Coordinates of C-alpha atoms in Angstrom, one line a residue:
M28 CA -5.2 28.1 -40.2
N29 CA -7.6 25.4 -40.4
S30 CA -11.3 26.4 -40.3
F31 CA -12.9 25.7 -36.7
Q32 CA -15.3 22.2 -37.9
K33 CA -16.6 19.6 -35.3
G34 CA -14.5 16.4 -36.4
E35 CA -16.1 13.5 -34.2
K36 CA -17.3 14.1 -31.5
R37 CA -14.6 13.0 -28.3
I38 CA -16.5 15.2 -25.8
V39 CA -20.1 14.2 -25.2
N40 CA -21.2 17.2 -22.4
N41 CA -18.9 19.6 -20.2
D42 CA -19.4 16.9 -17.3
E43 CA -17.9 14.7 -19.1
L44 CA -15.2 16.4 -19.7
K45 CA -14.9 17.5 -16.2
Q46 CA -14.1 14.2 -15.2
K47 CA -11.2 13.9 -17.9
L48 CA -9.3 16.8 -16.3
M49 CA -6.0 15.8 -14.5
S50 CA -6.1 16.7 -10.6
L51 CA -3.4 18.6 -9.2
R52 CA -1.4 15.5 -7.7
E53 CA -1.6 14.0 -11.7
V54 CA -0.2 17.1 -12.8
M55 CA 2.3 17.4 -10.3
G56 CA 3.4 13.6 -10.3
A57 CA 4.2 14.4 -14.0
F58 CA 6.2 17.7 -13.3
Q59 CA 7.8 14.9 -10.4
R60 CA 8.9 12.6 -13.2
A61 CA 10.2 13.8 -15.7
I62 CA 12.5 15.8 -13.6
D63 CA 13.5 12.8 -11.6
E64 CA 14.1 11.2 -15.4
K65 CA 15.9 15.0 -16.3
K66 CA 13.4 15.0 -19.1
P67 CA 11.5 17.9 -20.8
I68 CA 7.4 18.0 -20.1
S69 CA 4.8 21.8 -20.3
L70 CA 2.0 22.4 -19.4
S71 CA 0.0 25.6 -21.0
C72 CA -3.5 26.4 -20.2
V73 CA -6.4 28.5 -23.0
G74 CA -7.5 30.3 -20.9
D75 CA -10.7 33.4 -21.8
G76 CA -7.9 35.0 -24.3
E77 CA -5.4 32.3 -25.4
M78 CA -9.2 30.6 -27.3
Y79 CA -9.8 34.3 -28.2
F80 CA -6.4 34.0 -30.6
I81 CA -7.2 30.3 -31.5
A82 CA -10.8 31.0 -32.9
Y83 CA -11.7 34.1 -33.8
K84 CA -14.0 34.4 -36.2
M85 CA -14.1 30.7 -36.5
L86 CA -16.2 30.5 -33.6
P87 CA -19.5 32.1 -33.9
Y88 CA -18.8 34.0 -30.7
F89 CA -15.6 34.7 -31.9
S90 CA -16.4 36.3 -35.2
K91 CA -16.6 39.6 -33.3
A92 CA -13.4 39.9 -31.0
D93 CA -12.0 42.3 -32.1
Q94 CA -15.3 44.8 -31.1
V95 CA -14.5 42.6 -27.1
W96 CA -10.8 43.4 -27.4
G97 CA -10.8 46.4 -28.9
K98 CA -9.7 48.7 -25.9
T99 CA -7.2 46.3 -25.0
K100 CA -3.1 45.1 -25.6
Y101 CA -3.9 42.4 -28.0
L102 CA -6.1 43.8 -31.1
K103 CA -3.4 44.1 -33.1
Y104 CA -1.6 40.7 -32.8
L105 CA -5.5 39.2 -33.1
M106 CA -5.4 40.6 -36.3
D107 CA -1.9 39.0 -37.0
Q108 CA -2.5 35.3 -38.7
S109 CA 1.5 34.3 -38.2
V110 CA 0.7 34.8 -34.4
R111 CA -2.7 33.6 -34.2
D112 CA -0.9 29.8 -35.8
Q113 CA 1.6 30.9 -33.0
V114 CA -0.6 30.4 -30.5
L115 CA -3.1 27.6 -31.8
E116 CA 0.6 25.4 -32.3
G117 CA 2.0 25.9 -28.9
A118 CA -1.7 24.6 -28.2
I119 CA -1.5 21.2 -29.8
H120 CA 2.3 20.9 -29.0
S121 CA 2.4 21.1 -25.1
D122 CA 2.4 18.1 -22.3
I123 CA -0.3 19.4 -20.8
I124 CA -3.3 21.3 -21.9
G125 CA -5.6 23.1 -19.5
I126 CA -8.9 23.7 -20.6
Q127 CA -12.0 25.5 -19.0
A128 CA -14.3 22.5 -19.0
G129 CA -17.6 24.2 -18.5
W130 CA -17.6 26.5 -22.0
P131 CA -18.3 24.7 -25.3
A132 CA -15.4 26.1 -27.4
S133 CA -13.4 23.7 -24.8
A134 CA -14.6 20.9 -26.8
I135 CA -15.4 21.9 -30.0
F136 CA -11.5 22.5 -29.8
L137 CA -10.5 19.5 -28.6
D138 CA -13.0 17.7 -31.1
H139 CA -11.4 19.1 -33.7
Y140 CA -7.2 18.7 -32.8
T141 CA -7.5 14.7 -32.5
S142 CA -3.6 14.6 -31.5
I143 CA -4.5 16.2 -28.0
P144 CA -5.0 13.4 -25.7
L145 CA -8.0 14.2 -23.7
D146 CA -5.7 11.7 -20.7
H147 CA -3.7 15.3 -20.5
I148 CA -5.7 18.2 -20.1
C149 CA -6.2 19.8 -16.3
D150 CA -8.4 23.6 -15.5
S151 CA -7.1 26.0 -17.1
C152 CA -7.1 27.9 -13.5
I153 CA -4.8 25.4 -12.0
G154 CA -1.8 27.3 -10.5
K155 CA -4.1 28.8 -8.7
G156 CA -4.9 25.2 -7.0
L157 CA -1.2 24.1 -7.3
H158 CA -0.9 28.0 -5.5
F159 CA -3.5 27.9 -2.6
S160 CA -2.7 23.6 -2.5
G161 CA 1.6 25.1 -2.2
L162 CA 1.6 21.1 -4.5
L163 CA 3.7 23.5 -6.5
Y164 CA 6.5 25.2 -4.0
E165 CA 6.8 21.2 -2.5
L166 CA 8.1 20.9 -6.7
L167 CA 10.0 23.5 -6.6
K168 CA 11.7 23.2 -3.5
N169 CA 15.9 23.3 -3.5
K170 CA 15.0 23.2 -8.1
R171 CA 16.4 26.2 -10.5
V172 CA 14.0 27.9 -11.6
Y173 CA 13.3 30.8 -14.1
L174 CA 11.0 33.3 -13.9
V175 CA 8.3 34.8 -17.0
G176 CA 6.2 37.4 -16.4
N177 CA 6.1 41.0 -15.3
Y178 CA 4.9 40.3 -12.2
V179 CA 6.7 36.9 -11.2
H180 CA 9.0 39.2 -8.9
F181 CA 6.5 38.8 -6.3
L182 CA 6.5 34.8 -6.2
L183 CA 10.0 35.7 -4.4
P184 CA 9.3 35.2 -1.0
V185 CA 6.9 31.9 -1.3
L186 CA 9.7 31.5 -3.1
E187 CA 13.0 32.3 -0.7
K188 CA 10.5 30.1 1.9
Y189 CA 10.9 27.0 0.1
Q190 CA 14.6 27.2 -0.5
V191 CA 13.9 27.6 -4.4
T192 CA 17.0 28.3 -6.3
V193 CA 15.6 31.7 -8.9
A194 CA 18.4 31.8 -12.2
G195 CA 17.0 33.9 -13.4
S196 CA 13.7 36.2 -14.7
T197 CA 12.9 38.1 -17.4
T198 CA 9.7 40.2 -18.4
V199 CA 8.2 39.8 -21.8
D200 CA 6.8 42.8 -23.6
Y201 CA 4.4 40.8 -25.6
F202 CA 4.9 39.0 -28.7
D203 CA 7.0 41.2 -30.3
D204 CA 9.1 40.0 -27.7
I205 CA 9.4 36.3 -27.6
P206 CA 13.1 36.4 -29.3
R207 CA 14.5 37.7 -26.6
V208 CA 13.1 35.6 -24.1
K209 CA 14.2 32.1 -25.6
D210 CA 18.0 34.0 -26.4
C211 CA 17.2 35.0 -22.4
L212 CA 16.5 31.6 -21.2
S213 CA 18.9 30.2 -23.7
K214 CA 21.5 31.5 -21.3
V215 CA 20.7 30.3 -18.3
D216 CA 21.1 26.4 -16.8
F217 CA 17.7 25.4 -15.0
D218 CA 15.9 23.4 -14.3
V219 CA 11.8 24.8 -14.2
A220 CA 10.3 27.2 -16.5
L221 CA 7.7 28.9 -14.3
L222 CA 5.7 31.3 -16.7
S223 CA 3.2 34.4 -16.2
A224 CA 3.4 35.5 -19.6
G225 CA -0.2 36.2 -20.4
V226 CA -0.5 34.5 -24.3
P227 CA 2.6 34.6 -25.3
T228 CA 3.3 32.0 -22.9
L229 CA 1.6 29.7 -24.9
I230 CA 4.1 29.5 -27.3
L231 CA 7.1 29.5 -24.9
A232 CA 5.7 26.3 -23.2
P233 CA 6.0 23.9 -25.5
W234 CA 9.2 25.5 -27.0
I235 CA 11.0 25.4 -23.8
A236 CA 10.6 21.9 -23.4
R237 CA 11.2 21.2 -27.1
S238 CA 13.9 23.3 -27.5
L239 CA 15.9 23.5 -24.7
K240 CA 14.5 19.9 -23.3
R241 CA 13.5 21.8 -19.9
C242 CA 10.1 21.7 -17.9
A243 CA 8.1 24.4 -18.5
L244 CA 5.0 25.3 -16.1
D245 CA 2.5 27.9 -17.2
F246 CA 1.2 29.6 -13.6
G247 CA -1.6 32.0 -15.6
D248 CA -3.2 35.1 -13.4
A249 CA -2.2 32.7 -10.6
I250 CA 0.1 35.6 -9.7
N251 CA -2.4 38.0 -9.2
L252 CA -3.4 36.0 -5.4
V253 CA 0.4 36.4 -5.5
T254 CA 0.2 39.8 -5.9
N255 CA -2.8 40.5 -3.2
N256 CA -0.3 39.3 -1.0
I257 CA -2.4 36.2 -0.6
Q258 CA -0.5 33.6 1.4
Y259 CA -0.4 29.8 0.2
I260 CA -2.5 27.3 2.4
G261 CA -0.6 24.2 1.9
A262 CA 1.4 24.7 5.2
N263 CA -2.0 24.8 7.5
R264 CA -2.9 20.6 7.3
D265 CA -6.4 22.7 8.7
D266 CA -7.3 24.2 5.7
Y267 CA -5.1 21.8 2.7
T268 CA -8.4 20.0 2.8
I269 CA -9.9 23.9 0.7
F270 CA -8.2 22.6 -2.4
N271 CA -8.1 18.4 -2.0
P272 CA -5.1 18.1 -4.6
D273 CA -6.8 14.7 -6.2
A274 CA -9.8 16.1 -7.1
K275 CA -10.6 17.0 -10.3
M276 CA -11.8 20.4 -9.6
D277 CA -12.9 23.6 -11.0
F278 CA -10.4 26.8 -10.2
R279 CA -12.0 30.0 -11.8
F280 CA -14.2 30.5 -9.1
V281 CA -12.4 30.7 -5.6
P282 CA -14.6 29.6 -3.0
D283 CA -15.2 31.8 0.5
E284 CA -13.0 29.9 2.4
I285 CA -10.2 31.3 0.5
R286 CA -10.9 35.0 2.0
L287 CA -9.3 33.1 5.2
A288 CA -6.0 33.0 3.8
K289 CA -3.1 34.1 5.9
R290 CA -1.5 37.2 4.5
L291 CA 2.8 37.5 3.7

C-alpha cells in the first residue's frame, strides 16, 4: 500500500466537500436505475473504523491506532497489511463511496486516490437517512434482498411491512469469515444485498457488484437504530420533512426530533 501523500488538491475545505455529497434521493435514484436496467452497483462507506484500516501509520493521527484499538475485536486485523490492502481496494472500487465530510482525513483520502470521482460520494452515515426517510424501504419493496450482518434480522419486521422478500441471510465473523460469506451469496438469487457487517462490508459490497453482478448497499451502523426499535419516519408525511431526501446532509448526528419517532 502506498504512503498517504497529498496529491493534487481537489478539495478546498469541508464545506466544499459537503456540497459534493449525493443526496438521499440521488443515491436511491442510482440504485433504482441499476435495478431497472439489471446492472450492478455498490455503495460502501468509509467511517471511523474503515479509515483506521486505510490510513493506519500513513497519517500522523492514525500512527497510534493500536493504542486506540488495543481492546477491540479488529486489532489483529489492523496489523495485517494484506487485510488493510483489501479494505483500501474495496473503497477504491465501490461505485458510490460514503465518507465523513467533516473529517480532514477524508479530504486527504480523496486527494490521494483521484480515481474516486467526486460526483459519486455521499455521507458515510447515509444509512440513517435512508432508514428515517423511508426511501430505502420504498426501493426494496417487492425486491429479493439478501441480508449480511450479525444484527440484520432486526430488519425483518420493517421489510415484511414493505413486502420485501428476504432471499437469505448470513452473519459475518470478521475477516476470516469472508470466504464463507462469499460462498453463501454465490448460491442465492437476489436483487439487492443489504450489508451491515462492519469493516468487512468494504470488501464484500464491491465484490458483490463486480463478481455477482448484483446491487450491494452498505446500511452501516444504521442497524443500531433498528435494533433499538426506532420506527422509520417516511410513512408519515408530517414527519417526512425531518429528513429532506433532496438535502445534502450530514447524518452522523440525529436531530432531537427523531426522539419523537414512533416505536415498532
